[in-house]
JSON list of C-alpha atoms in Angstrom, two decimals:
[
{"chain": "A", "resi": 1, "resn": "LEU", "atom": "CA", "xyz": [0.00, 0.00, 0.00]},
{"chain": "A", "resi": 2, "resn": "ARG", "atom": "CA", "xyz": [1.51, 3.32, -1.02]},
{"chain": "A", "resi": 3, "resn": "PHE", "atom": "CA", "xyz": [0.40, 6.92, -0.84]},
{"chain": "A", "resi": 4, "resn": "SER", "atom": "CA", "xyz": [1.89, 10.38, -0.39]},
{"chain": "A", "resi": 5, "resn": "ASN", "atom": "CA", "xyz": [1.34, 13.37, 1.87]},
{"chain": "A", "resi": 6, "resn": "GLU", "atom": "CA", "xyz": [0.06, 15.94, -0.62]},
{"chain": "A", "resi": 7, "resn": "ASN", "atom": "CA", "xyz": [-3.40, 16.09, 1.01]},
{"chain": "A", "resi": 8, "resn": "GLU", "atom": "CA", "xyz": [-2.82, 15.43, 4.70]},
{"chain": "A", "resi": 9, "resn": "ASP", "atom": "CA", "xyz": [-6.46, 15.00, 5.80]},
{"chain": "A", "resi": 10, "resn": "TYR", "atom": "CA", "xyz": [-7.30, 12.63, 2.95]},
{"chain": "A", "resi": 11, "resn": "ASN", "atom": "CA", "xyz": [-4.13, 10.64, 3.49]},
{"chain": "A", "resi": 12, "resn": "ASP", "atom": "CA", "xyz": [-4.78, 10.32, 7.22]},
{"chain": "A", "resi": 13, "resn": "GLU", "atom": "CA", "xyz": [-8.22, 8.94, 6.41]},
{"chain": "A", "resi": 14, "resn": "ILE", "atom": "CA", "xyz": [-6.71, 6.42, 3.95]},
{"chain": "A", "resi": 15, "resn": "TYR", "atom": "CA", "xyz": [-4.04, 5.44, 6.47]},
{"chain": "A", "resi": 16, "resn": "GLN", "atom": "CA", "xyz": [-6.68, 4.80, 9.15]},
{"chain": "A", "resi": 17, "resn": "ASP", "atom": "CA", "xyz": [-8.71, 2.75, 6.64]},
{"chain": "A", "resi": 18, "resn": "TYR", "atom": "CA", "xyz": [-5.64, 0.62, 5.84]},
{"chain": "A", "resi": 19, "resn": "LYS", "atom": "CA", "xyz": [-5.03, 0.03, 9.55]},
{"chain": "A", "resi": 20, "resn": "LYS", "atom": "CA", "xyz": [-8.69, -1.05, 10.00]},
{"chain": "A", "resi": 21, "resn": "ILE", "atom": "CA", "xyz": [-8.40, -3.51, 7.11]},
{"chain": "A", "resi": 22, "resn": "ILE", "atom": "CA", "xyz": [-5.17, -4.93, 8.55]},
{"chain": "A", "resi": 23, "resn": "GLU", "atom": "CA", "xyz": [-6.86, -5.41, 11.93]},
{"chain": "A", "resi": 24, "resn": "GLN", "atom": "CA", "xyz": [-10.17, -6.67, 10.54]},
{"chain": "A", "resi": 25, "resn": "TYR", "atom": "CA", "xyz": [-8.55, -9.33, 8.36]},
{"chain": "A", "resi": 26, "resn": "ASN", "atom": "CA", "xyz": [-5.86, -10.15, 10.91]},
{"chain": "A", "resi": 27, "resn": "ILE", "atom": "CA", "xyz": [-3.04, -9.41, 8.48]},
{"chain": "A", "resi": 28, "resn": "GLU", "atom": "CA", "xyz": [0.23, -10.15, 10.24]},
{"chain": "A", "resi": 29, "resn": "LYS", "atom": "CA", "xyz": [2.85, -8.94, 7.76]},
{"chain": "A", "resi": 30, "resn": "TYR", "atom": "CA", "xyz": [2.23, -5.64, 6.04]},
{"chain": "A", "resi": 31, "resn": "SER", "atom": "CA", "xyz": [3.80, -2.46, 4.80]},
{"chain": "A", "resi": 32, "resn": "ILE", "atom": "CA", "xyz": [1.98, 0.85, 4.46]},
{"chain": "A", "resi": 33, "resn": "ILE", "atom": "CA", "xyz": [4.35, 3.05, 2.51]},
{"chain": "A", "resi": 34, "resn": "ARG", "atom": "CA", "xyz": [3.95, 6.79, 2.99]},
{"chain": "A", "resi": 35, "resn": "ASN", "atom": "CA", "xyz": [6.16, 9.21, 1.06]},
{"chain": "A", "resi": 36, "resn": "ILE", "atom": "CA", "xyz": [7.06, 12.40, 2.90]},
{"chain": "A", "resi": 37, "resn": "PHE", "atom": "CA", "xyz": [7.83, 15.18, 0.43]},
{"chain": "A", "resi": 38, "resn": "ALA", "atom": "CA", "xyz": [10.78, 17.17, 1.73]},
{"chain": "A", "resi": 39, "resn": "LYS", "atom": "CA", "xyz": [13.71, 19.14, 0.43]},
{"chain": "A", "resi": 40, "resn": "SER", "atom": "CA", "xyz": [17.03, 20.21, 1.84]},
{"chain": "A", "resi": 41, "resn": "SER", "atom": "CA", "xyz": [19.56, 22.89, 1.00]},
{"chain": "A", "resi": 42, "resn": "ASP", "atom": "CA", "xyz": [21.93, 21.33, 3.53]},
{"chain": "A", "resi": 43, "resn": "MET", "atom": "CA", "xyz": [23.02, 18.19, 1.66]},
{"chain": "A", "resi": 44, "resn": "GLU", "atom": "CA", "xyz": [25.99, 19.64, -0.23]},
{"chain": "A", "resi": 45, "resn": "LYS", "atom": "CA", "xyz": [28.29, 19.17, 2.77]},
{"chain": "A", "resi": 46, "resn": "TYR", "atom": "CA", "xyz": [27.72, 15.39, 2.44]},
{"chain": "A", "resi": 47, "resn": "TYR", "atom": "CA", "xyz": [28.39, 15.11, -1.32]},
{"chain": "A", "resi": 48, "resn": "THR", "atom": "CA", "xyz": [31.18, 12.77, -2.36]},
{"chain": "A", "resi": 49, "resn": "ASP", "atom": "CA", "xyz": [33.84, 14.12, -4.73]},
{"chain": "A", "resi": 50, "resn": "ASP", "atom": "CA", "xyz": [32.48, 11.84, -7.47]},
{"chain": "A", "resi": 51, "resn": "TYR", "atom": "CA", "xyz": [28.97, 13.19, -6.99]},
{"chain": "A", "resi": 52, "resn": "LYS", "atom": "CA", "xyz": [30.27, 16.76, -7.21]},
{"chain": "A", "resi": 53, "resn": "LYS", "atom": "CA", "xyz": [31.96, 15.85, -10.51]},
{"chain": "A", "resi": 54, "resn": "SER", "atom": "CA", "xyz": [28.77, 14.19, -11.74]},
{"chain": "A", "resi": 55, "resn": "ARG", "atom": "CA", "xyz": [26.78, 17.34, -10.93]},
{"chain": "A", "resi": 56, "resn": "GLU", "atom": "CA", "xyz": [29.36, 19.42, -12.81]},
{"chain": "A", "resi": 57, "resn": "GLN", "atom": "CA", "xyz": [29.10, 17.13, -15.84]},
{"chain": "A", "resi": 58, "resn": "ALA", "atom": "CA", "xyz": [25.32, 17.47, -15.77]},
{"chain": "A", "resi": 59, "resn": "GLU", "atom": "CA", "xyz": [25.62, 21.25, -15.21]},
{"chain": "A", "resi": 60, "resn": "VAL", "atom": "CA", "xyz": [23.42, 21.13, -12.11]},
{"chain": "A", "resi": 61, "resn": "GLU", "atom": "CA", "xyz": [23.11, 24.40, -10.20]},
{"chain": "A", "resi": 62, "resn": "ASP", "atom": "CA", "xyz": [25.16, 24.30, -6.98]},
{"chain": "A", "resi": 63, "resn": "ASP", "atom": "CA", "xyz": [22.63, 26.12, -4.83]},
{"chain": "A", "resi": 64, "resn": "ARG", "atom": "CA", "xyz": [19.52, 24.16, -5.73]},
{"chain": "A", "resi": 65, "resn": "GLU", "atom": "CA", "xyz": [17.61, 22.32, -3.03]},
{"chain": "A", "resi": 66, "resn": "GLU", "atom": "CA", "xyz": [17.71, 18.54, -3.10]},
{"chain": "A", "resi": 67, "resn": "TYR", "atom": "CA", "xyz": [14.54, 16.50, -2.79]},
{"chain": "A", "resi": 68, "resn": "LEU", "atom": "CA", "xyz": [14.80, 13.77, -0.17]},
{"chain": "A", "resi": 69, "resn": "ASP", "atom": "CA", "xyz": [13.11, 10.38, -0.34]},
{"chain": "A", "resi": 70, "resn": "ILE", "atom": "CA", "xyz": [11.70, 10.09, 3.18]},
{"chain": "A", "resi": 71, "resn": "ILE", "atom": "CA", "xyz": [9.48, 7.06, 3.66]},
{"chain": "A", "resi": 72, "resn": "ALA", "atom": "CA", "xyz": [7.48, 5.55, 6.52]},
{"chain": "A", "resi": 73, "resn": "VAL", "atom": "CA", "xyz": [6.68, 1.86, 6.01]},
{"chain": "A", "resi": 74, "resn": "GLY", "atom": "CA", "xyz": [4.07, 1.07, 8.69]},
{"chain": "A", "resi": 75, "resn": "ASP", "atom": "CA", "xyz": [4.49, -0.29, 12.20]},
{"chain": "A", "resi": 76, "resn": "TRP", "atom": "CA", "xyz": [4.92, -3.98, 11.39]},
{"chain": "A", "resi": 77, "resn": "ALA", "atom": "CA", "xyz": [7.36, -3.44, 8.50]},
{"chain": "A", "resi": 78, "resn": "PHE", "atom": "CA", "xyz": [9.36, -0.88, 10.51]},
{"chain": "A", "resi": 79, "resn": "ASN", "atom": "CA", "xyz": [9.62, -3.11, 13.59]},
{"chain": "A", "resi": 80, "resn": "ASP", "atom": "CA", "xyz": [10.57, -6.14, 11.48]},
{"chain": "A", "resi": 81, "resn": "TYR", "atom": "CA", "xyz": [13.14, -4.07, 9.57]},
{"chain": "A", "resi": 82, "resn": "VAL", "atom": "CA", "xyz": [14.80, -2.72, 12.71]},
{"chain": "A", "resi": 83, "resn": "LYS", "atom": "CA", "xyz": [15.03, -6.23, 14.18]},
{"chain": "A", "resi": 84, "resn": "LYS", "atom": "CA", "xyz": [16.71, -7.45, 10.95]},
{"chain": "A", "resi": 85, "resn": "LEU", "atom": "CA", "xyz": [19.20, -4.61, 11.36]},
{"chain": "A", "resi": 86, "resn": "GLY", "atom": "CA", "xyz": [19.96, -5.85, 14.89]},
{"chain": "A", "resi": 87, "resn": "GLY", "atom": "CA", "xyz": [18.17, -3.11, 16.82]},
{"chain": "A", "resi": 88, "resn": "LYS", "atom": "CA", "xyz": [15.06, -2.29, 18.81]},
{"chain": "A", "resi": 89, "resn": "PRO", "atom": "CA", "xyz": [12.27, -0.15, 17.31]},
{"chain": "A", "resi": 90, "resn": "GLU", "atom": "CA", "xyz": [12.41, 2.40, 20.15]},
{"chain": "A", "resi": 91, "resn": "ASP", "atom": "CA", "xyz": [16.06, 3.10, 19.31]},
{"chain": "A", "resi": 92, "resn": "TYR", "atom": "CA", "xyz": [15.08, 4.25, 15.79]},
{"chain": "A", "resi": 93, "resn": "GLU", "atom": "CA", "xyz": [11.88, 6.19, 16.43]},
{"chain": "A", "resi": 94, "resn": "ASN", "atom": "CA", "xyz": [13.38, 9.68, 16.38]},
{"chain": "A", "resi": 95, "resn": "GLY", "atom": "CA", "xyz": [15.67, 9.73, 13.38]},
{"chain": "A", "resi": 96, "resn": "PHE", "atom": "CA", "xyz": [16.50, 8.21, 10.02]},
{"chain": "A", "resi": 97, "resn": "ILE", "atom": "CA", "xyz": [17.64, 4.85, 8.84]},
{"chain": "A", "resi": 98, "resn": "TYR", "atom": "CA", "xyz": [19.55, 5.74, 5.69]},
{"chain": "A", "resi": 99, "resn": "ILE", "atom": "CA", "xyz": [19.42, 3.22, 2.86]},
{"chain": "A", "resi": 100, "resn": "ASN", "atom": "CA", "xyz": [22.48, 3.77, 0.72]},
{"chain": "A", "resi": 101, "resn": "ASN", "atom": "CA", "xyz": [20.70, 2.94, -2.52]},
{"chain": "A", "resi": 102, "resn": "SER", "atom": "CA", "xyz": [21.63, 6.02, -4.50]},
{"chain": "A", "resi": 103, "resn": "TYR", "atom": "CA", "xyz": [22.14, 5.51, -8.16]},
{"chain": "A", "resi": 104, "resn": "ASN", "atom": "CA", "xyz": [24.17, 8.13, -9.95]},
{"chain": "A", "resi": 105, "resn": "THR", "atom": "CA", "xyz": [26.78, 7.87, -12.65]},
{"chain": "A", "resi": 106, "resn": "LEU", "atom": "CA", "xyz": [29.97, 9.65, -13.56]},
{"chain": "A", "resi": 107, "resn": "TYR", "atom": "CA", "xyz": [31.26, 9.55, -17.11]},
{"chain": "A", "resi": 108, "resn": "ASN", "atom": "CA", "xyz": [34.80, 8.19, -17.23]},
{"chain": "A", "resi": 109, "resn": "GLU", "atom": "CA", "xyz": [36.56, 9.62, -20.28]},
{"chain": "A", "resi": 110, "resn": "GLU", "atom": "CA", "xyz": [39.41, 7.09, -20.15]},
{"chain": "A", "resi": 111, "resn": "LYS", "atom": "CA", "xyz": [37.04, 4.13, -20.19]},
{"chain": "A", "resi": 112, "resn": "GLU", "atom": "CA", "xyz": [34.44, 5.96, -22.32]},
{"chain": "A", "resi": 113, "resn": "HIS", "atom": "CA", "xyz": [31.49, 4.85, -20.20]},
{"chain": "A", "resi": 114, "resn": "SER", "atom": "CA", "xyz": [29.58, 5.82, -17.08]},
{"chain": "A", "resi": 115, "resn": "GLU", "atom": "CA", "xyz": [30.23, 4.22, -13.70]},
{"chain": "A", "resi": 116, "resn": "LYS", "atom": "CA", "xyz": [27.94, 3.98, -10.68]},
{"chain": "A", "resi": 117, "resn": "ILE", "atom": "CA", "xyz": [29.13, 6.26, -7.89]},
{"chain": "A", "resi": 118, "resn": "GLU", "atom": "CA", "xyz": [28.46, 6.85, -4.21]},
{"chain": "A", "resi": 119, "resn": "THR", "atom": "CA", "xyz": [26.49, 10.04, -3.68]},
{"chain": "A", "resi": 120, "resn": "LEU", "atom": "CA", "xyz": [26.72, 10.93, 0.01]},
{"chain": "A", "resi": 121, "resn": "ASN", "atom": "CA", "xyz": [29.36, 10.60, 2.73]},
{"chain": "A", "resi": 122, "resn": "LEU", "atom": "CA", "xyz": [26.91, 10.17, 5.59]},
{"chain": "A", "resi": 123, "resn": "LYS", "atom": "CA", "xyz": [27.86, 8.83, 8.99]},
{"chain": "A", "resi": 124, "resn": "GLU", "atom": "CA", "xyz": [25.69, 7.74, 11.87]},
{"chain": "A", "resi": 125, "resn": "LYS", "atom": "CA", "xyz": [24.73, 10.72, 14.05]},
{"chain": "A", "resi": 126, "resn": "ASP", "atom": "CA", "xyz": [25.00, 13.20, 11.12]},
{"chain": "A", "resi": 127, "resn": "GLU", "atom": "CA", "xyz": [22.11, 15.66, 11.29]},
{"chain": "A", "resi": 128, "resn": "ILE", "atom": "CA", "xyz": [19.93, 16.17, 8.22]},
{"chain": "A", "resi": 129, "resn": "LYS", "atom": "CA", "xyz": [18.12, 19.50, 8.01]},
{"chain": "A", "resi": 130, "resn": "PHE", "atom": "CA", "xyz": [15.03, 19.46, 5.77]},
{"chain": "A", "resi": 131, "resn": "THR", "atom": "CA", "xyz": [11.76, 21.25, 5.10]},
{"chain": "A", "resi": 132, "resn": "LEU", "atom": "CA", "xyz": [8.40, 19.59, 4.49]},
{"chain": "A", "resi": 133, "resn": "GLU", "atom": "CA", "xyz": [7.16, 20.69, 1.12]},
{"chain": "A", "resi": 134, "resn": "ASP", "atom": "CA", "xyz": [3.47, 20.87, 2.03]},
{"chain": "A", "resi": 135, "resn": "THR", "atom": "CA", "xyz": [3.71, 22.77, 5.35]},
{"chain": "A", "resi": 136, "resn": "GLY", "atom": "CA", "xyz": [7.09, 24.50, 5.20]},
{"chain": "A", "resi": 137, "resn": "GLU", "atom": "CA", "xyz": [7.96, 23.07, 8.64]},
{"chain": "A", "resi": 138, "resn": "GLU", "atom": "CA", "xyz": [11.68, 22.64, 9.23]},
{"chain": "A", "resi": 139, "resn": "PHE", "atom": "CA", "xyz": [13.21, 19.62, 10.93]},
{"chain": "A", "resi": 140, "resn": "ASN", "atom": "CA", "xyz": [16.64, 18.41, 11.93]},
{"chain": "A", "resi": 141, "resn": "LEU", "atom": "CA", "xyz": [16.94, 14.65, 12.40]},
{"chain": "A", "resi": 142, "resn": "PRO", "atom": "CA", "xyz": [19.94, 12.39, 13.02]},
{"chain": "A", "resi": 143, "resn": "VAL", "atom": "CA", "xyz": [21.00, 9.46, 10.87]},
{"chain": "A", "resi": 144, "resn": "LEU", "atom": "CA", "xyz": [20.73, 6.53, 13.29]},
{"chain": "A", "resi": 145, "resn": "LYS", "atom": "CA", "xyz": [21.75, 3.68, 10.99]},
{"chain": "A", "resi": 146, "resn": "ILE", "atom": "CA", "xyz": [23.25, 3.28, 7.52]},
{"chain": "A", "resi": 147, "resn": "THR", "atom": "CA", "xyz": [22.47, 0.15, 5.53]},
{"chain": "A", "resi": 148, "resn": "GLU", "atom": "CA", "xyz": [21.78, -1.22, 2.06]},
{"chain": "A", "resi": 149, "resn": "GLU", "atom": "CA", "xyz": [19.00, -3.46, 3.41]},
{"chain": "A", "resi": 150, "resn": "THR", "atom": "CA", "xyz": [15.44, -2.45, 2.47]},
{"chain": "A", "resi": 151, "resn": "PRO", "atom": "CA", "xyz": [12.31, -3.00, 4.57]},
{"chain": "A", "resi": 152, "resn": "PHE", "atom": "CA", "xyz": [9.49, -5.41, 3.77]},
{"chain": "A", "resi": 153, "resn": "GLY", "atom": "CA", "xyz": [7.44, -4.18, 0.81]},
{"chain": "A", "resi": 154, "resn": "MET", "atom": "CA", "xyz": [10.12, -1.94, -0.70]},
{"chain": "A", "resi": 155, "resn": "GLY", "atom": "CA", "xyz": [12.06, -4.36, -2.90]},
{"chain": "A", "resi": 156, "resn": "ASN", "atom": "CA", "xyz": [14.72, -2.91, -5.18]},
{"chain": "A", "resi": 157, "resn": "ILE", "atom": "CA", "xyz": [14.42, 0.85, -5.00]},
{"chain": "A", "resi": 158, "resn": "TYR", "atom": "CA", "xyz": [16.93, 3.41, -6.16]},
{"chain": "A", "resi": 159, "resn": "SER", "atom": "CA", "xyz": [17.10, 7.09, -5.44]},
{"chain": "A", "resi": 160, "resn": "ASN", "atom": "CA", "xyz": [19.23, 10.08, -6.34]},
{"chain": "A", "resi": 161, "resn": "LEU", "atom": "CA", "xyz": [20.52, 10.59, -2.78]},
{"chain": "A", "resi": 162, "resn": "GLY", "atom": "CA", "xyz": [19.44, 7.35, -1.13]},
{"chain": "A", "resi": 163, "resn": "THR", "atom": "CA", "xyz": [16.31, 6.67, 0.92]},
{"chain": "A", "resi": 164, "resn": "PHE", "atom": "CA", "xyz": [15.58, 7.88, 4.44]},
{"chain": "A", "resi": 165, "resn": "ILE", "atom": "CA", "xyz": [13.29, 5.57, 6.46]},
{"chain": "A", "resi": 166, "resn": "ILE", "atom": "CA", "xyz": [11.39, 6.95, 9.45]},
{"chain": "A", "resi": 167, "resn": "SER", "atom": "CA", "xyz": [8.99, 5.40, 11.95]},
{"chain": "A", "resi": 168, "resn": "ASP", "atom": "CA", "xyz": [5.24, 5.91, 11.83]},
{"chain": "A", "resi": 169, "resn": "LYS", "atom": "CA", "xyz": [5.50, 7.29, 15.36]},
{"chain": "A", "resi": 170, "resn": "LEU", "atom": "CA", "xyz": [7.71, 10.07, 14.04]},
{"chain": "A", "resi": 171, "resn": "VAL", "atom": "CA", "xyz": [5.24, 10.83, 11.23]},
{"chain": "A", "resi": 172, "resn": "GLU", "atom": "CA", "xyz": [2.43, 11.08, 13.77]},
{"chain": "A", "resi": 173, "resn": "LYS", "atom": "CA", "xyz": [4.30, 13.62, 15.95]}
]
């Protein structure tokens, strides 16, 4: 199940309907994927040298804001995911789990082809400053874990800067 936060009231109603269906039909394993639309002008300090070169090759403006892929996956999927990562859900409720699944390329003139590159030099405890696109609210959250593992229901996903997973409890705050 997937939806976004463009219309908050409507999406809250859909989310509550999904939770009722899960409870009514006694569904044990589920993922309710909610995309949180956010942008950040603070990501440049985490760019790798290769990503900076890639942006130069693509003639991307240096001062543009980056869109972040922030996703909540539902209580069961989040709790299961955190356990697979060796943690406890309460330890990851107030920050990001960063999935290093960025997919960017840099053209290598010597080899005459493009190569996949790392995008960000993030470390656990780095703070990510971002703004919600729909409300303009600003947040600053820490990176609590870095992994390439994806949660239940996400499969093979790729993103420009990687994917930031948050708990449903954090979305509800």
